[in-house]
Amino acid sequence: MIGSWCGSWTGLERRGEERRGEGRGGRGRGSAEWYSYELELELELELELELELELELELELELELELELELELELELELELELELELELELELELELELELELELELELELELDDSVACLLVYFVYFNFI
C-alpha cells in the first residue's frame, strides 16, 4: 500500500513537473509558458530601463534649461551693470561740461574785470593829466 501510494505520488509529481515544464528535458506546454513568462519579464525590464533612461534624459534637459536660465540671468545682470556704467560715464561727462562752462564764465568775468580795470586806469590816467 505504501508502495502504491508512493508510486502514484511520484507519477503525479512527474505529471506536475511536465506541466510546469520541468520534466523530461523541459519540453512541452509548461516550458513554452515559462519561456513566454521570461520574455515578458525581460520586456518589462527593458521597458523600465527605457523609462529610467527617458527620465534621466528629461532630468538632464531640465538641468540644461536651468543652466540656460542662469546664464540668461547673468547676461541680464551684466547688461544692467554696463548700463549703469554708461550712465555714470554720461554723468561724469555732464559734470565735466558743467565745469568747463563754469571755467568759461570765470574767464569771461575775469576779462570783463580786466576791461573794467583797464577802463578805470584809462580814466584815472586821463583825468590825472587833465
XYZ file of N, CA and C in Angstrom:
390
model
N 0.805 -1.176 0.000
C 0.000 0.000 0.000
C 0.855 1.249 0.000
N 1.865 1.179 0.795
C 2.751 2.332 0.813
C 3.425 2.459 -0.546
N 3.834 1.378 -1.140
C 4.487 1.417 -2.440
C 3.570 1.961 -3.518
N 2.298 1.509 -3.484
C 1.384 2.031 -4.500
C 1.106 3.498 -4.273
N 1.076 3.841 -3.031
C 0.855 5.266 -2.737
C 2.050 6.095 -3.176
N 3.276 5.595 -2.907
C 4.484 6.304 -3.325
C 4.573 6.349 -4.841
N 4.242 5.258 -5.478
C 4.302 5.247 -6.928
C 3.322 6.216 -7.545
N 2.111 6.235 -7.008
C 1.132 7.152 -7.559
C 1.539 8.613 -7.262
N 2.174 8.756 -6.133
C 2.587 10.108 -5.766
C 3.699 10.590 -6.697
N 4.655 9.732 -6.986
C 5.736 10.117 -7.881
C 5.214 10.287 -9.299
N 4.247 9.537 -9.675
C 3.672 9.704 -11.006
C 2.958 11.033 -11.129
N 2.219 11.368 -10.100
C 1.548 12.672 -10.101
C 2.568 13.802 -10.109
N 3.627 13.529 -9.363
C 4.663 14.551 -9.302
C 5.270 14.769 -10.669
N 5.491 13.678 -11.382
C 6.072 13.805 -12.716
C 5.117 14.534 -13.646
N 3.857 14.229 -13.554
C 2.890 14.910 -14.412
C 2.871 16.408 -14.097
N 2.989 16.745 -12.858
C 3.023 18.152 -12.465
C 4.277 18.843 -12.977
N 5.400 18.111 -12.930
C 6.645 18.683 -13.437
C 6.541 18.916 -14.930
N 5.933 17.957 -15.608
C 5.779 18.131 -17.039
C 4.897 19.320 -17.345
N 3.893 19.513 -16.538
C 3.005 20.655 -16.755
C 3.747 21.972 -16.545
N 4.653 21.954 -15.586
C 5.406 23.179 -15.314
C 6.590 23.316 -16.262
N 6.859 22.340 -17.056
C 7.964 22.403 -17.995
C 9.279 21.960 -17.416
N 9.243 21.256 -16.275
C 10.485 20.854 -15.637
C 10.816 19.392 -15.898
N 9.900 18.651 -16.371
C 10.148 17.222 -16.553
C 10.582 16.905 -17.965
N 11.302 15.809 -18.126
C 11.717 15.240 -19.407
C 12.352 16.266 -20.337
N 13.371 16.904 -19.905
C 14.138 17.809 -20.770
C 13.544 19.185 -20.910
N 12.542 19.499 -20.167
C 11.994 20.844 -20.207
C 11.162 21.121 -21.428
N 10.648 20.102 -22.074
C 9.827 20.343 -23.261
C 8.372 20.203 -22.909
N 7.552 20.768 -23.735
C 6.123 20.626 -23.517
C 5.467 21.971 -23.317
N 4.207 21.899 -22.996
C 3.407 23.107 -22.858
C 3.900 23.995 -21.716
N 4.344 23.422 -20.628
C 4.794 24.179 -19.470
C 6.033 25.014 -19.758
N 6.975 24.452 -20.499
C 8.205 25.187 -20.773
C 7.940 26.368 -21.702
N 7.011 26.248 -22.621
C 6.678 27.354 -23.509
C 6.063 28.501 -22.714
N 5.206 28.107 -21.774
C 4.613 29.158 -20.921
C 5.686 29.835 -20.086
N 6.582 29.040 -19.556
C 7.672 29.606 -18.746
C 8.556 30.522 -19.589
N 8.856 30.102 -20.815
C 9.676 30.894 -21.711
C 8.987 32.222 -22.041
N 7.680 32.160 -22.325
C 6.963 33.393 -22.642
C 6.899 34.296 -21.401
N 6.813 33.690 -20.233
C 6.811 34.478 -18.995
C 8.169 35.160 -18.809
N 9.237 34.427 -19.090
C 10.572 35.025 -19.000
C 10.728 36.160 -20.003
N 10.232 35.963 -21.213
C 10.295 37.025 -22.220
C 9.514 38.247 -21.780
N 8.355 37.991 -21.194
C 7.540 39.088 -20.685
C 8.292 39.874 -19.625
N 8.924 39.144 -18.721
C 9.704 39.793 -17.672
C 10.858 40.601 -18.260
N 11.526 40.017 -19.240
C 12.631 40.737 -19.884
C 12.131 41.996 -20.576
N 10.997 41.876 -21.252
C 10.428 43.050 -21.909
C 10.047 44.120 -20.893
N 9.469 43.699 -19.783
C 9.113 44.654 -18.742
C 10.356 45.351 -18.187
N 11.405 44.567 -17.985
C 12.667 45.142 -17.501
C 13.231 46.136 -18.509
N 13.192 45.761 -19.795
C 13.681 46.663 -20.832
C 12.859 47.949 -20.866
N 11.547 47.800 -20.738
C 10.687 48.984 -20.709
C 11.000 49.853 -19.507
N 11.206 49.231 -18.356
C 11.556 50.007 -17.158
C 12.876 50.732 -17.352
N 13.840 50.041 -17.967
C 15.130 50.673 -18.229
C 14.976 51.841 -19.191
N 14.172 51.640 -20.234
C 13.924 52.725 -21.181
C 13.258 53.908 -20.491
N 12.298 53.619 -19.621
C 11.641 54.694 -18.871
C 12.637 55.427 -17.980
N 13.495 54.662 -17.327
C 14.512 55.281 -16.478
C 15.435 56.166 -17.310
N 15.819 55.672 -18.491
C 16.667 56.465 -19.370
C 15.954 57.735 -19.824
N 14.692 57.592 -20.157
C 13.914 58.765 -20.558
C 13.827 59.773 -19.418
N 13.617 59.271 -18.212
C 13.573 60.161 -17.049
C 14.911 60.857 -16.841
N 15.987 60.102 -16.990
C 17.312 60.694 -16.848
C 17.531 61.769 -17.905
N 17.103 61.481 -19.135
C 17.233 62.466 -20.210
C 16.405 63.710 -19.911
N 15.206 63.504 -19.407
C 14.364 64.646 -19.045
C 15.012 65.473 -17.945
N 15.597 64.785 -16.969
C 16.294 65.497 -15.892
C 17.483 66.279 -16.440
N 18.217 65.669 -17.345
C 19.346 66.360 -17.955
C 18.870 67.584 -18.726
N 17.766 67.420 -19.457
C 17.218 68.554 -20.199
C 16.778 69.664 -19.252
N 16.151 69.281 -18.154
C 15.733 70.278 -17.170
C 16.940 71.003 -16.593
N 17.994 70.248 -16.312
C 19.215 70.863 -15.801
C 19.817 71.816 -16.823
N 19.813 71.406 -18.075
C 20.319 72.278 -19.133
C 19.488 73.548 -19.231
N 18.175 73.395 -19.128
C 17.304 74.568 -19.169
C 17.578 75.495 -17.990
N 17.769 74.915 -16.827
C 18.080 75.719 -15.652
C 19.397 76.463 -15.840
N 20.382 75.768 -16.406
C 21.663 76.409 -16.667
C 21.515 77.544 -17.679
N 20.721 77.311 -18.701
C 20.474 78.357 -19.695
C 19.802 79.564 -19.051
N 18.842 79.296 -18.183
C 18.174 80.393 -17.484
C 19.151 81.161 -16.603
N 20.007 80.438 -15.912
C 21.013 81.087 -15.082
C 21.943 81.944 -15.931
N 22.345 81.413 -17.092
C 23.199 82.178 -17.993
C 22.489 83.429 -18.491
N 21.226 83.290 -18.818
C 20.457 84.446 -19.265
C 20.370 85.496 -18.164
N 20.153 85.043 -16.938
C 20.108 85.973 -15.812
C 21.447 86.676 -15.624
N 22.518 85.917 -15.748
C 23.843 86.517 -15.629
C 24.065 87.550 -16.726
N 23.642 87.224 -17.937
C 23.774 88.166 -19.044
C 22.961 89.429 -18.793
N 21.767 89.252 -18.278
C 20.937 90.409 -17.957
C 21.597 91.274 -16.898
N 22.170 90.634 -15.896
C 22.875 91.388 -14.854
C 24.076 92.135 -15.440
N 24.799 91.474 -16.309
C 25.935 92.131 -16.954
C 25.466 93.332 -17.768
N 24.367 93.174 -18.493
C 23.828 94.286 -19.274
C 23.409 95.436 -18.369
N 22.794 95.109 -17.254
C 22.396 96.146 -16.309
C 23.615 96.883 -15.771
N 24.666 96.129 -15.464
C 25.895 96.752 -14.987
C 26.499 97.659 -16.054
N 26.487 97.189 -17.287
C 27.006 98.011 -18.381
C 26.187 99.287 -18.531
N 24.877 99.174 -18.412
C 24.037 100.358 -18.497
C 24.327 101.330 -17.361
N 24.518 100.793 -16.175
C 24.853 101.643 -15.036
C 26.178 102.352 -15.271
N 27.143 101.629 -15.808
C 28.439 102.241 -16.112
C 28.292 103.338 -17.163
N 27.499 103.069 -18.167
C 27.260 104.083 -19.196
C 26.610 105.319 -18.599
N 25.654 105.126 -17.713
C 25.012 106.258 -17.056
C 26.015 107.050 -16.214
N 26.858 106.333 -15.516
C 27.885 107.008 -14.718
C 28.817 107.818 -15.604
N 29.202 107.230 -16.738
C 30.064 107.959 -17.674
C 29.361 109.199 -18.219
N 28.102 109.068 -18.531
C 27.335 110.216 -19.013
C 27.278 111.312 -17.954
N 27.056 110.899 -16.708
C 27.031 111.869 -15.615
C 28.389 112.563 -15.464
N 29.450 111.797 -15.566
C 30.785 112.378 -15.480
C 31.008 113.376 -16.606
N 30.568 113.006 -17.810
C 30.711 113.921 -18.946
C 29.905 115.195 -18.715
N 28.723 115.066 -18.194
C 27.903 116.244 -17.907
C 28.579 117.125 -16.867
N 29.158 116.497 -15.846
C 29.878 117.265 -14.825
C 31.079 117.983 -15.437
N 31.792 117.306 -16.293
C 32.926 117.931 -16.965
C 32.474 119.120 -17.809
N 31.361 118.955 -18.521
C 30.839 120.058 -19.327
C 30.434 121.237 -18.445
N 29.805 120.934 -17.322
C 29.425 121.996 -16.392
C 30.650 122.722 -15.858
N 31.692 121.952 -15.529
C 32.936 122.565 -15.069
C 33.554 123.443 -16.146
N 33.545 122.975 -17.371
C 34.073 123.774 -18.481
C 33.277 125.063 -18.647
N 31.940 124.949 -18.534
C 31.107 126.146 -18.639
C 31.415 127.128 -17.505
N 31.591 126.596 -16.315
C 31.927 127.448 -15.179
C 33.269 128.139 -15.398
N 34.241 127.380 -15.924
C 35.548 127.972 -16.215
C 35.441 129.064 -17.278
N 34.630 128.800 -18.287
C 34.435 129.810 -19.328
C 33.793 131.067 -18.745
N 32.805 130.866 -17.868
C 32.167 132.023 -17.230
C 33.162 132.799 -16.365
N 33.991 132.069 -15.650
C 35.010 132.718 -14.837
C 35.971 133.516 -15.709
N 36.375 132.923 -16.830
C 37.272 133.637 -17.746
C 36.609 134.894 -18.292
N 35.338 134.755 -18.650
C 34.615 135.925 -19.160
C 34.539 137.021 -18.097
N 34.271 136.603 -16.859
C 34.223 137.562 -15.760
C 35.582 138.224 -15.553
N 36.635 137.424 -15.630
C 37.972 137.976 -15.479
C 38.266 138.971 -16.597
N 37.865 138.607 -17.821
C 38.081 139.516 -18.944
C 37.292 140.810 -18.760
N 36.058 140.668 -18.309
C 35.250 141.858 -18.054
C 35.891 142.708 -16.960
N 36.396 142.040 -15.920
C 37.068 142.778 -14.850
C 38.331 143.456 -15.376
N 39.050 142.686 -16.203
C 40.250 143.278 -16.800
C 39.886 144.494 -17.638
N 38.815 144.384 -18.414
C 38.361 145.528 -19.222
C 37.934 146.674 -18.321
N 37.243 146.338 -17.256
C 36.801 147.382 -16.332
C 37.992 148.056 -15.671
N 38.955 147.272 -15.264
C 40.158 147.833 -14.645
C 40.915 148.676 -15.662
N 41.000 148.201 -16.866
C 41.697 148.959 -17.908
C 40.983 150.266 -18.160
N 39.665 150.211 -18.182
C 38.901 151.450 -18.388
C 39.136 152.413 -17.223
N 39.154 151.880 -16.033
C 39.394 152.731 -14.856
C 40.788 153.341 -14.910
N 41.740 152.522 -15.336
C 43.082 153.045 -15.456
C 43.149 154.150 -16.504
N 42.482 153.927 -17.608
C 42.470 154.956 -18.665
C 41.823 156.215 -18.131
N 40.694 156.095 -17.470
C 40.032 157.272 -16.914
C 40.914 157.958 -15.867
N 41.567 157.114 -15.034
C 42.413 157.679 -13.994
C 43.577 158.447 -14.609
N 44.210 157.820 -15.581
C 45.338 158.487 -16.241
C 44.844 159.707 -16.992
N 43.769 159.615 -17.661
C 43.232 160.720 -18.455
C 42.868 161.879 -17.546
N 42.198 161.591 -16.414
C 41.792 162.671 -15.527
C 42.987 163.245 -14.753
N 44.010 162.448 -14.540
C 45.186 162.955 -13.855
C 45.994 163.896 -14.749
N 45.976 163.676 -15.980
C 46.712 164.540 -16.895
C 45.924 165.781 -17.270
N 44.739 165.774 -17.089
C 43.935 166.917 -17.485
C 43.923 167.935 -16.413
